[in-house]
JSON list of C-alpha atoms in Angstrom, two decimals:
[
{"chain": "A", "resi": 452, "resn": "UNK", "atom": "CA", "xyz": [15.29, -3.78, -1.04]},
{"chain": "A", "resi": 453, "resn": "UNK", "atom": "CA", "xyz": [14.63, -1.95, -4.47]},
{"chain": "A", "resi": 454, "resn": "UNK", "atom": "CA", "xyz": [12.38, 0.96, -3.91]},
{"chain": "A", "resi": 455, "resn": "UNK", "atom": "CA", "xyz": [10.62, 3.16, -6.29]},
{"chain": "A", "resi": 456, "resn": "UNK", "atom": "CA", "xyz": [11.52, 7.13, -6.23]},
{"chain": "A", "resi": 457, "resn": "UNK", "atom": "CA", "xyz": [8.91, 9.75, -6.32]},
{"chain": "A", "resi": 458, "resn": "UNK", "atom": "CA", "xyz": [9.84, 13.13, -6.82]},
{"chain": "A", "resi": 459, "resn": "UNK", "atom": "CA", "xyz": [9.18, 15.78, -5.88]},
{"chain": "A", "resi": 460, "resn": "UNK", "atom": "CA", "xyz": [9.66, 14.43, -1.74]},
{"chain": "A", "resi": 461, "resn": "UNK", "atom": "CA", "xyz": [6.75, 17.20, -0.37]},
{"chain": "A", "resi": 462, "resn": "UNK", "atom": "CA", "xyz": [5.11, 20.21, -2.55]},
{"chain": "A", "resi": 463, "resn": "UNK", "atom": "CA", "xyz": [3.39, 22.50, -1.62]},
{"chain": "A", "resi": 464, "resn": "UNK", "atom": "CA", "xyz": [0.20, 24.31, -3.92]},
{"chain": "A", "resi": 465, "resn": "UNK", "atom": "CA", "xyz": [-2.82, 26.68, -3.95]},
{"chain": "A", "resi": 466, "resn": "UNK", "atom": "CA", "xyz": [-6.11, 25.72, -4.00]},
{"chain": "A", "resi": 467, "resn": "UNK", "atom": "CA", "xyz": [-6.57, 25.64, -7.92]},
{"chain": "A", "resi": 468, "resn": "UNK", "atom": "CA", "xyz": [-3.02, 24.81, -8.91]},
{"chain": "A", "resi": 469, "resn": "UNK", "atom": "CA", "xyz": [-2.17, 22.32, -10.61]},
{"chain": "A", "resi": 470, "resn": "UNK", "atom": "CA", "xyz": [-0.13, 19.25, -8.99]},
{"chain": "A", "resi": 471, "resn": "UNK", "atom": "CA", "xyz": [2.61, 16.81, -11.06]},
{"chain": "A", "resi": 472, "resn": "UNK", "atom": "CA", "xyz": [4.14, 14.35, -9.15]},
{"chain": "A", "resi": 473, "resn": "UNK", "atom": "CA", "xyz": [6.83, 12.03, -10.67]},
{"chain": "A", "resi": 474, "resn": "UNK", "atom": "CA", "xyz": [8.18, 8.57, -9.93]},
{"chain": "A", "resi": 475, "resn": "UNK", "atom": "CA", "xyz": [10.76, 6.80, -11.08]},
{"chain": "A", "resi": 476, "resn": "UNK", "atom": "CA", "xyz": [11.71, 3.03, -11.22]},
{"chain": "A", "resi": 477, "resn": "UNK", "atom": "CA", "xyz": [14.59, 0.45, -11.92]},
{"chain": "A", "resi": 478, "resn": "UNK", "atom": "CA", "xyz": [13.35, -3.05, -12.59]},
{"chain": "A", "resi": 479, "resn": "UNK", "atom": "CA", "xyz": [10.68, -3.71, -16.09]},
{"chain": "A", "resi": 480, "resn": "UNK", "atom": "CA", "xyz": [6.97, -3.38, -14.77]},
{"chain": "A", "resi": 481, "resn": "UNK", "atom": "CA", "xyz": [3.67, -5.29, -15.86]},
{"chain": "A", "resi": 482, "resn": "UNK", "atom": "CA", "xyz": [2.32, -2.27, -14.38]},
{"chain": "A", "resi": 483, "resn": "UNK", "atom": "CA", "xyz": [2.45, 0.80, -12.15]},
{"chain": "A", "resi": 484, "resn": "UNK", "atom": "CA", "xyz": [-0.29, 2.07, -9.74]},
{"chain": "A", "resi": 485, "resn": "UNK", "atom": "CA", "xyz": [-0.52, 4.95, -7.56]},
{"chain": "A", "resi": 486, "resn": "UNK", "atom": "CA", "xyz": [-2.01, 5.24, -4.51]},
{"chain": "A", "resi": 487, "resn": "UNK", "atom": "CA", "xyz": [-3.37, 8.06, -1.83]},
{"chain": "A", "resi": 488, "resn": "UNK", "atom": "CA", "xyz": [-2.73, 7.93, 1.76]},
{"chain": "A", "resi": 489, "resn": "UNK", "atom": "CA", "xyz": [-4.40, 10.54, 4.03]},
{"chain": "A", "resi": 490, "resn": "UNK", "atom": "CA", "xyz": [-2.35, 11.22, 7.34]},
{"chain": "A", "resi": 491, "resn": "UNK", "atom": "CA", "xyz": [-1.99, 7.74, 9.20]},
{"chain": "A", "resi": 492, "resn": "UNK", "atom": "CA", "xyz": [-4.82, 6.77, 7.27]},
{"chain": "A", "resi": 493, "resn": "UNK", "atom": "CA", "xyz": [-4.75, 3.48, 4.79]},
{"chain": "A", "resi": 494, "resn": "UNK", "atom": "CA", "xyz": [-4.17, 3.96, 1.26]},
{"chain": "A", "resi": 495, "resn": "UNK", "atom": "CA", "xyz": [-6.32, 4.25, -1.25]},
{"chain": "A", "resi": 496, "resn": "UNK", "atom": "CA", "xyz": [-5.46, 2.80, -5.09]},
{"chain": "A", "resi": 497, "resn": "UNK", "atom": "CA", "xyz": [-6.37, 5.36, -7.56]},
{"chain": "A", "resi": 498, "resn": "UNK", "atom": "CA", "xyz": [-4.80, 4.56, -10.89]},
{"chain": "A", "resi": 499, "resn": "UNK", "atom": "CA", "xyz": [-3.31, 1.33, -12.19]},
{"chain": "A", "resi": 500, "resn": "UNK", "atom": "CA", "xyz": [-1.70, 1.95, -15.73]},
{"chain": "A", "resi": 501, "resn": "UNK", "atom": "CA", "xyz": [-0.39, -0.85, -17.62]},
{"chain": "A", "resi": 502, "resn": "UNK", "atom": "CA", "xyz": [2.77, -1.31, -19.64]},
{"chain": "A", "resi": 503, "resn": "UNK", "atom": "CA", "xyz": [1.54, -1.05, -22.89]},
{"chain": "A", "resi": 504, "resn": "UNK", "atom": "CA", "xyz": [-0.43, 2.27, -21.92]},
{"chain": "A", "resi": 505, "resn": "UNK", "atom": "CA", "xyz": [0.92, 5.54, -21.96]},
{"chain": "A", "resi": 506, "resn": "UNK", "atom": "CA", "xyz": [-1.84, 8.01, -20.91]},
{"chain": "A", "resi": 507, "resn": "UNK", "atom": "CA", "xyz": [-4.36, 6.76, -18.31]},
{"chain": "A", "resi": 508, "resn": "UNK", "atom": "CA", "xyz": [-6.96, 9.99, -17.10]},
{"chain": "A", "resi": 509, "resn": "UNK", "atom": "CA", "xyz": [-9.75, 9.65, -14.01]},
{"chain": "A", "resi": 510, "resn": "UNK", "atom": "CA", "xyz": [-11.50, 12.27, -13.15]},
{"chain": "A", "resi": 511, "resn": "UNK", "atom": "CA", "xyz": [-8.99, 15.28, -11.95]},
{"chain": "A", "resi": 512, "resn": "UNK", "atom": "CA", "xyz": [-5.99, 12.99, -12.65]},
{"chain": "A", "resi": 513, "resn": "UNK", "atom": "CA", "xyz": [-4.36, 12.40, -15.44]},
{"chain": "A", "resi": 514, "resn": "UNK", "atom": "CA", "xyz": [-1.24, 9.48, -15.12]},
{"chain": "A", "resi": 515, "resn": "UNK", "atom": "CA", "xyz": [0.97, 9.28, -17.64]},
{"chain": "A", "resi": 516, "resn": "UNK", "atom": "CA", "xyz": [3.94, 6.26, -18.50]},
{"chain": "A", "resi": 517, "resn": "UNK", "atom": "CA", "xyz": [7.51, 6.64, -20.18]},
{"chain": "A", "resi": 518, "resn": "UNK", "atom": "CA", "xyz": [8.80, 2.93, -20.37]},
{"chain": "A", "resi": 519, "resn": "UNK", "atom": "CA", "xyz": [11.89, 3.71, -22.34]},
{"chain": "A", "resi": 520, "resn": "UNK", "atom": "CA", "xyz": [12.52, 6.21, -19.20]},
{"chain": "A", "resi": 521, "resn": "UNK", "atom": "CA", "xyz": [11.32, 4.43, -16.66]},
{"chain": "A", "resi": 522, "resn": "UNK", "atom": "CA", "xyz": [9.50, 7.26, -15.00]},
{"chain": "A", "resi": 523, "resn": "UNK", "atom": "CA", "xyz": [5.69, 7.89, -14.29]},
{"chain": "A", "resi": 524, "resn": "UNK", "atom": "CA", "xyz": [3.80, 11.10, -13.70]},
{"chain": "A", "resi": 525, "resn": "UNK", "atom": "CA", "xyz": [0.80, 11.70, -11.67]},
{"chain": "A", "resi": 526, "resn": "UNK", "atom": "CA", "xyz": [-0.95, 15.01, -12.39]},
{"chain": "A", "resi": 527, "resn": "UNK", "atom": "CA", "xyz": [-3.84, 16.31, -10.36]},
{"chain": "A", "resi": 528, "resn": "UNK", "atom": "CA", "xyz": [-5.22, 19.21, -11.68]},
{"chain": "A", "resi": 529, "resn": "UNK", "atom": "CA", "xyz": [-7.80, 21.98, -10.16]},
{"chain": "A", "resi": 530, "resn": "UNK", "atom": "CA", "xyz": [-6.52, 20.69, -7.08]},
{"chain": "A", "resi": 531, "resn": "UNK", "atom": "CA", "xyz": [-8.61, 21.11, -3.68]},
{"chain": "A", "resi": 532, "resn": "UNK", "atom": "CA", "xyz": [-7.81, 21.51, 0.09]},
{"chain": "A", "resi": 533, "resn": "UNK", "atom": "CA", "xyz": [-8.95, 17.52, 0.22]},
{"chain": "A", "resi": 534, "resn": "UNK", "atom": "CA", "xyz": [-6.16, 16.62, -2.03]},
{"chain": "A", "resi": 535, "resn": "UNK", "atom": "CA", "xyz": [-4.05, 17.13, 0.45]},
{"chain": "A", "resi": 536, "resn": "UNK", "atom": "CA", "xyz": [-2.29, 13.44, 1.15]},
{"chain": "A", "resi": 537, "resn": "UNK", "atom": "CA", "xyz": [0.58, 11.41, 0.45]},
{"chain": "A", "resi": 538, "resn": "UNK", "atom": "CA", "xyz": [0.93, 10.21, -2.65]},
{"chain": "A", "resi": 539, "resn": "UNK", "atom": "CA", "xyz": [2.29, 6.65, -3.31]},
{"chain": "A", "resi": 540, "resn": "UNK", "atom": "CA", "xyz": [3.73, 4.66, -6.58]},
{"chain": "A", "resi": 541, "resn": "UNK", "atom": "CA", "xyz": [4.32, 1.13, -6.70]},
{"chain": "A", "resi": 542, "resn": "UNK", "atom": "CA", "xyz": [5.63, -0.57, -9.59]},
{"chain": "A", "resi": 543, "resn": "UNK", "atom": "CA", "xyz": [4.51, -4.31, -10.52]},
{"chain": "A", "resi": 544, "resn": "UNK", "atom": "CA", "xyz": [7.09, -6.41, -12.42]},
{"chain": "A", "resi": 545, "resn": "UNK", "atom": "CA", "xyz": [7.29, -9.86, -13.15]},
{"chain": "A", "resi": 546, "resn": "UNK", "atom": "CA", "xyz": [7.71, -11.74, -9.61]},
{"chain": "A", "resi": 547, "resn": "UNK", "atom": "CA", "xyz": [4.56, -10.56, -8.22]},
{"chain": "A", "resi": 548, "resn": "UNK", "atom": "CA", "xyz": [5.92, -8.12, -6.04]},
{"chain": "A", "resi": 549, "resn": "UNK", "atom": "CA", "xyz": [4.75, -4.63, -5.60]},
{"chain": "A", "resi": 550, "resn": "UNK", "atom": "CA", "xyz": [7.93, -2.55, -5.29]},
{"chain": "A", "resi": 551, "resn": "UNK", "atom": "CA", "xyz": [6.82, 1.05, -3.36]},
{"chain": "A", "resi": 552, "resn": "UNK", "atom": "CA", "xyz": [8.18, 4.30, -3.22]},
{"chain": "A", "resi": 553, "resn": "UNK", "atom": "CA", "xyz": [8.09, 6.18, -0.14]},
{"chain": "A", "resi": 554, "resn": "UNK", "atom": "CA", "xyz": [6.20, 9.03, -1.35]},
{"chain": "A", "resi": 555, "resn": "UNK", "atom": "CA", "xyz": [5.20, 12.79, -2.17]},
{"chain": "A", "resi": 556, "resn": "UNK", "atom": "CA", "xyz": [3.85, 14.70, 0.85]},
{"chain": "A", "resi": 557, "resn": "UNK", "atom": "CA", "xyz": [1.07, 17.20, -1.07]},
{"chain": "A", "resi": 558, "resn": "UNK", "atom": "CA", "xyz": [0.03, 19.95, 0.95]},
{"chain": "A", "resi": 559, "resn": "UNK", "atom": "CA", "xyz": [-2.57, 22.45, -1.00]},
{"chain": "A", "resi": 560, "resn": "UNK", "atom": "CA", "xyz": [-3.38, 25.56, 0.80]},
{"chain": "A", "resi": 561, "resn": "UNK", "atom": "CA", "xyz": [-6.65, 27.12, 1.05]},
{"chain": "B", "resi": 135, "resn": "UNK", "atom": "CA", "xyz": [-19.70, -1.38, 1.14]},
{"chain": "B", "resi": 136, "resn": "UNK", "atom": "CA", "xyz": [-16.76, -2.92, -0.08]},
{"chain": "B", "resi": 137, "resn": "UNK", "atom": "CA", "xyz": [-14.16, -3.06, 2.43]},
{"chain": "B", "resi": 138, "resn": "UNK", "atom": "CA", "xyz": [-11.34, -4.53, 4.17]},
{"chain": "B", "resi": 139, "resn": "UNK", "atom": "CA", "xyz": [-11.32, -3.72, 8.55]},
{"chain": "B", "resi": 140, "resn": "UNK", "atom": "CA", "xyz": [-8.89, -4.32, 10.75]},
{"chain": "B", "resi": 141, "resn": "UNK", "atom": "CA", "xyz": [-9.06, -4.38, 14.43]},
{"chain": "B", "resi": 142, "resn": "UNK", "atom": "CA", "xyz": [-8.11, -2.79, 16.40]},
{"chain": "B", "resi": 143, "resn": "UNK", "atom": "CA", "xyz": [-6.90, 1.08, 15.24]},
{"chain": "B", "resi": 144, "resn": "UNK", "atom": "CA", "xyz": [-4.56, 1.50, 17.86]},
{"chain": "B", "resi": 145, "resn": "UNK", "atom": "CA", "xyz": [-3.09, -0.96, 20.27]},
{"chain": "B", "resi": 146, "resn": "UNK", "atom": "CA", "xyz": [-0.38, -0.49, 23.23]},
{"chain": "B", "resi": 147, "resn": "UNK", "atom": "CA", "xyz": [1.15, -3.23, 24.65]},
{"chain": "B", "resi": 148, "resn": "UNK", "atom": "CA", "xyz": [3.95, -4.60, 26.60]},
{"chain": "B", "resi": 149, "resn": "UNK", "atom": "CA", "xyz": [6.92, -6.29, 25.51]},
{"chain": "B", "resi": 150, "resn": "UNK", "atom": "CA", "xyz": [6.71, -10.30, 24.90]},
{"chain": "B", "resi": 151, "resn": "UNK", "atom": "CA", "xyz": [2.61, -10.27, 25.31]},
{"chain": "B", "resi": 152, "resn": "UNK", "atom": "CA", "xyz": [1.17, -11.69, 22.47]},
{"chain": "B", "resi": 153, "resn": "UNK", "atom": "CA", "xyz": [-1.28, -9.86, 20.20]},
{"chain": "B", "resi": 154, "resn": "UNK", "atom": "CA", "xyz": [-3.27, -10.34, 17.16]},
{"chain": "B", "resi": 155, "resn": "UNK", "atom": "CA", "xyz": [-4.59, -7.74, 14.78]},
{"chain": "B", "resi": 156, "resn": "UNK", "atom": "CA", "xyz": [-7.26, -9.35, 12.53]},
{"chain": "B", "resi": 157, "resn": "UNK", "atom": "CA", "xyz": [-8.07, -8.52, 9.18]},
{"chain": "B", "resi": 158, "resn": "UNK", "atom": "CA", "xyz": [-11.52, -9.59, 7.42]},
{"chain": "B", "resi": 159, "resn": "UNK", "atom": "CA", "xyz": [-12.77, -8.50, 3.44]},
{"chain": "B", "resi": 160, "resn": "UNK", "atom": "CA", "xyz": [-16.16, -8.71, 2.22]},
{"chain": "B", "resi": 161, "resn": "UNK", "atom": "CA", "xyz": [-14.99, -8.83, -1.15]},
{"chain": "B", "resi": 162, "resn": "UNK", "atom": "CA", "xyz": [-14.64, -12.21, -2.00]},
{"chain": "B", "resi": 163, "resn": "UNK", "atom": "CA", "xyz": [-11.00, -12.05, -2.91]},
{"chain": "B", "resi": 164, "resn": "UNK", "atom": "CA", "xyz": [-8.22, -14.34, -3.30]},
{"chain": "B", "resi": 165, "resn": "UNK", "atom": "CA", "xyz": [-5.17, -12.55, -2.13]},
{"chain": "B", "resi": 166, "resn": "UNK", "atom": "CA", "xyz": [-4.26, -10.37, 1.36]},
{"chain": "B", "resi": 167, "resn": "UNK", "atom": "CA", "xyz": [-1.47, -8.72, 2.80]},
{"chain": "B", "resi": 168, "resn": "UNK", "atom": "CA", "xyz": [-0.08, -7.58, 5.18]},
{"chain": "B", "resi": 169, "resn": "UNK", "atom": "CA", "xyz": [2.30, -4.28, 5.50]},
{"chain": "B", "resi": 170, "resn": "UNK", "atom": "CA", "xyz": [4.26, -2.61, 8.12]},
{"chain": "B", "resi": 171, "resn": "UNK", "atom": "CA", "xyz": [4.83, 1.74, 7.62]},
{"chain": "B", "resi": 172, "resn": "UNK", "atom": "CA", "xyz": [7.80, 2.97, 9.13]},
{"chain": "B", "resi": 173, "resn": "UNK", "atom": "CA", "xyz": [8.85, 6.43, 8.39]},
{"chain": "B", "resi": 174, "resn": "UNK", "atom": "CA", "xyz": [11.94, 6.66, 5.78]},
{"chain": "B", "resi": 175, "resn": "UNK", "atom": "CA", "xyz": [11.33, 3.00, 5.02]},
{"chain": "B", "resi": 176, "resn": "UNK", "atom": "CA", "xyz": [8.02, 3.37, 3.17]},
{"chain": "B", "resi": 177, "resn": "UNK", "atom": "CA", "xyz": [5.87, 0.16, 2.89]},
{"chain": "B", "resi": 178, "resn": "UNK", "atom": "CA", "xyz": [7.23, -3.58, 3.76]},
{"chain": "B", "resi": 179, "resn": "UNK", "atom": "CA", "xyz": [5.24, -6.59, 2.63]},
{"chain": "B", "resi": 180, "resn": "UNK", "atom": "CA", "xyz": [5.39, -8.94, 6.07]},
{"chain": "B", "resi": 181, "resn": "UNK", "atom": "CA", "xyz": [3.21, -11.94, 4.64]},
{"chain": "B", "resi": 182, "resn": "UNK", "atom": "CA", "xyz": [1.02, -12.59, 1.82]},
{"chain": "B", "resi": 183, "resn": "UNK", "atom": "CA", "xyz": [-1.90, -15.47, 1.32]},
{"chain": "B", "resi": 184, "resn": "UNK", "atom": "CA", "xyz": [-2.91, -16.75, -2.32]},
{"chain": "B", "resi": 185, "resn": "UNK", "atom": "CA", "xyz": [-6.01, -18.04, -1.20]},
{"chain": "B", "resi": 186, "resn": "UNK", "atom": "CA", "xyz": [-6.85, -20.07, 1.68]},
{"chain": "B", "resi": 187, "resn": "UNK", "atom": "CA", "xyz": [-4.56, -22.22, 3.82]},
{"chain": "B", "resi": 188, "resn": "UNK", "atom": "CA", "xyz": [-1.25, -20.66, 1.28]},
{"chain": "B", "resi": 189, "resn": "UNK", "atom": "CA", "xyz": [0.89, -17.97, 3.08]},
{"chain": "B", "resi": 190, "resn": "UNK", "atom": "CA", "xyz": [4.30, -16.96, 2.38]},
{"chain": "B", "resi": 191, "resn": "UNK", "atom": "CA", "xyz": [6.67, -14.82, 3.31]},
{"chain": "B", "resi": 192, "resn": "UNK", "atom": "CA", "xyz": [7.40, -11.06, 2.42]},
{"chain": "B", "resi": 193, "resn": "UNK", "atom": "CA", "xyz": [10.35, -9.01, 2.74]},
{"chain": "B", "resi": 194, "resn": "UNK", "atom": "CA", "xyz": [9.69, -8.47, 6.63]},
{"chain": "B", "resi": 195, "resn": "UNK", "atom": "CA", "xyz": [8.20, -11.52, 8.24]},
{"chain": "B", "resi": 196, "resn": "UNK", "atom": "CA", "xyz": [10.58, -12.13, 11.58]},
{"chain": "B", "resi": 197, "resn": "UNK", "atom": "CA", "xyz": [8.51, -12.04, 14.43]},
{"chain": "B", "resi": 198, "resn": "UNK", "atom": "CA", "xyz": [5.36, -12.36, 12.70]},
{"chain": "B", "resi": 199, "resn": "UNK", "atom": "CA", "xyz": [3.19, -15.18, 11.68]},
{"chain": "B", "resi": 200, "resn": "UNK", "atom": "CA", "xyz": [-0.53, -15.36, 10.05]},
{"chain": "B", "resi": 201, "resn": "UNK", "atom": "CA", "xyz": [-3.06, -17.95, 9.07]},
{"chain": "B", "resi": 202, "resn": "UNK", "atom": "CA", "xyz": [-5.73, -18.03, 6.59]},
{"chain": "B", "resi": 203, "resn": "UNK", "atom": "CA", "xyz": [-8.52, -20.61, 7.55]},
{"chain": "B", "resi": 204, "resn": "UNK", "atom": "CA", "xyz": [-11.53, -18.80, 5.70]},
{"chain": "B", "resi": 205, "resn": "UNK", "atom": "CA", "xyz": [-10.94, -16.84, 2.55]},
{"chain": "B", "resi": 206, "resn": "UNK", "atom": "CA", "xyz": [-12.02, -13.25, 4.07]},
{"chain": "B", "resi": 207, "resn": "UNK", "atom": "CA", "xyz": [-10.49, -13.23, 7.16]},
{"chain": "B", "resi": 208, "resn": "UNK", "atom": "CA", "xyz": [-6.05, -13.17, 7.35]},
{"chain": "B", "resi": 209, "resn": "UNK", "atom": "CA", "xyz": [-5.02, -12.29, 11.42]},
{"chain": "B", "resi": 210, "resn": "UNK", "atom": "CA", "xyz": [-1.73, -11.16, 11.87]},
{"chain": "B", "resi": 211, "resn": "UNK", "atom": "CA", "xyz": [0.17, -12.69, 14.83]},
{"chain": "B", "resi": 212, "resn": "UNK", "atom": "CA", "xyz": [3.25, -11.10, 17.36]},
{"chain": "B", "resi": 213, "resn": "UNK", "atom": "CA", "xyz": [3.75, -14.21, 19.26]},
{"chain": "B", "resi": 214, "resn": "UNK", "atom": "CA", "xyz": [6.27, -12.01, 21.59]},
{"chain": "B", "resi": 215, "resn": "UNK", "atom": "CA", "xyz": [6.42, -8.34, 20.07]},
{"chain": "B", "resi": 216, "resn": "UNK", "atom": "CA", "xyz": [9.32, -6.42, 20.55]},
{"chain": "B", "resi": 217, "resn": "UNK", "atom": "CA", "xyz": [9.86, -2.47, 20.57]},
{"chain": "B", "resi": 218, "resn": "UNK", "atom": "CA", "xyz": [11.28, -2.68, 16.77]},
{"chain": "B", "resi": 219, "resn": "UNK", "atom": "CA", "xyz": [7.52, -3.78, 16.18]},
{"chain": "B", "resi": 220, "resn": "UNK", "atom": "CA", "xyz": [5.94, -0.37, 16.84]},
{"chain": "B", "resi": 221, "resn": "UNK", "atom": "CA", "xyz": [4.71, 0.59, 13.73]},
{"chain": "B", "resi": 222, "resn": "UNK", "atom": "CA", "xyz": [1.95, 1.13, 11.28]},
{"chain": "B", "resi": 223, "resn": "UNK", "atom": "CA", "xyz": [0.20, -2.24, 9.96]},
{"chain": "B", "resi": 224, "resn": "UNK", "atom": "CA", "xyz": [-2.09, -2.19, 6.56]},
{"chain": "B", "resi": 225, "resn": "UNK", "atom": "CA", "xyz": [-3.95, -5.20, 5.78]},
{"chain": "B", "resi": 226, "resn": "UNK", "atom": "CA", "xyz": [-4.83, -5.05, 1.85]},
{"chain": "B", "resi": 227, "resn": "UNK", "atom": "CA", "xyz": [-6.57, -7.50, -0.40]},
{"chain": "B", "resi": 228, "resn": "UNK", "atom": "CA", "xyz": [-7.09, -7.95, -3.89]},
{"chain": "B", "resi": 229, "resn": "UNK", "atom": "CA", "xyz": [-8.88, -10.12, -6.57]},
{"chain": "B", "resi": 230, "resn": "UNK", "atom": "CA", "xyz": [-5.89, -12.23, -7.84]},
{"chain": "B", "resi": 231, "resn": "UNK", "atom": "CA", "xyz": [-2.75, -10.27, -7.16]},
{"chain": "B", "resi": 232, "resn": "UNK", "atom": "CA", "xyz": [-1.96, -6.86, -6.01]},
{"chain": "B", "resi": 233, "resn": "UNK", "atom": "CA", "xyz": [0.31, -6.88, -8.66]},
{"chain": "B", "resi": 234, "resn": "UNK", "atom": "CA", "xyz": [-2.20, -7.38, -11.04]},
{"chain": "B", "resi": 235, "resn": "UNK", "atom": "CA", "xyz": [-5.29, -5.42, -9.99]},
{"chain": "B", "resi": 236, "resn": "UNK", "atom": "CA", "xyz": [-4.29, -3.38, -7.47]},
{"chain": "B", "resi": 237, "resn": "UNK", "atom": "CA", "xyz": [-5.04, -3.46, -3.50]},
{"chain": "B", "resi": 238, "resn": "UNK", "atom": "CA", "xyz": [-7.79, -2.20, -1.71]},
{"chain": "B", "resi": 239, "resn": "UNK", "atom": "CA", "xyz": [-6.14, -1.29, 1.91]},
{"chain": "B", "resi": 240, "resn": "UNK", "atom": "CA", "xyz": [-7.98, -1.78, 5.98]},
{"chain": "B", "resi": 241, "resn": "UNK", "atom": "CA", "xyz": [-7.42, 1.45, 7.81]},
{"chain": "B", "resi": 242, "resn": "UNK", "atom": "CA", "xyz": [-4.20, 0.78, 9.69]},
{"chain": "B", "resi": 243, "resn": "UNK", "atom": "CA", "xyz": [-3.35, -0.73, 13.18]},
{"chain": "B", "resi": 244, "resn": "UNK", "atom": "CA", "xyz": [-1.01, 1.73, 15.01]},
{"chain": "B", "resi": 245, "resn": "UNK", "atom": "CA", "xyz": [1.08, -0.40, 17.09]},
{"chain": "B", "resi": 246, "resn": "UNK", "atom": "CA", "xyz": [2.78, 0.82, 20.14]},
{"chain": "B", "resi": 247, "resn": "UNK", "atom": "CA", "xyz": [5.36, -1.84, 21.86]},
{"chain": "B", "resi": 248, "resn": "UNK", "atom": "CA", "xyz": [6.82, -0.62, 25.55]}
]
């Protein structure tokens, strides 16, 4: 089945650092939304951007959207021993299926 | 609080006994899921419900079945699990769609199958 790509597959950071994570898709989207999964834990949505939007910001994350290159980017920045996770994207298109990747393993260091 | 539980976290069993893991939202919404986590293979939709008494298939749903009687609660069925079965299960909701609004996810079933 089609799967989403993130990129980088694991990264590893310093308490402070900044974090960009990218992701990468094949079919047209309604809209792409990222999600947070702590170790065996369920995930938890963060962002949803929408087609039309390029730029979508919440708190310490900033998401961005390149349509014509059918990529996203999930920035977390100041990041903190608790952002330590998985980090999921899964694109929406037109069938109502969410299509997932299978993720960037974060690990920030104390 | 808003939430979606499933029962139980973790379950060992043996081979052809049949199991449910239930799923129940207090959030009034239309549409659940449920997903299977295998490492390398990411996140498989096995069924989804619209709203109450419509279910359909996802990518995954061999050896699976679910019903949705009452709008909060979806159970997901192994009538005779199998080893390929062990896995992790996520129940997730959403208002409308996940596709649409996003899903909020139950804190996995870790399924063992001996």
């Amino acid at each position: 089945s089609q799967q989403g790509e993130e990129d980088p597959q694991a990264l590893s950071i310093q308490e402070g650092e900044n974090a960009t994570m990218n992701c990468s898709y094949k079919t047209s989207i309604n809209n792409l939304q990222w999600y947070r999964q702590n170790s065996g834990r369920g995930l938890v949505h963060l962002i949803l951007i929408r087609s039309n939007e390029r730029e979508k910001h919440s708190g310490r994350l900033r998401v961005t959207l390149d349509t014509s290159k059918k990529s996203s980017s999930l920035l977390i920045t100041a990041s903190r021993a608790a952002d330590t996770a998985s980090y999921f994207c899964a694109n929406a298109g037109n069938n109502r299926k969410l299509i997932w990747g299978l993720g960037t393993s974060l690990a920030v260091n104390p | 609080e808003a939430q979606v539980t499933q029962n139980p976290r973790y379950l060992i069993t043996v081979t052809g006994k049949k199991l449910t893991v239930t799923c129940s939202q207090n959030m009034n919404h239309e549409y659940m899921s449920w997903y299977r986590q295998d490492p390398g293979l990411g996140l498989r939709q096995i069924y989804y419900s619209m709203n109450v008494e419509v279910t359909d298939k996802g990518d995954v749903p061999e050896g699976y079945k679910v019903s949705r009687k009452e709008k909060r609660n979806f159970p997901l069925i192994l009538e005779s699990p199998s080893p390929n079965q062990t896995s992790l299960y996520f129940c997730a909701s959403s208002p409308l769609s996940g596709t649409v609004y996003g899903y909020t996810f139950g804190s996995g079933t870790r399924l063992t199958v001996v």
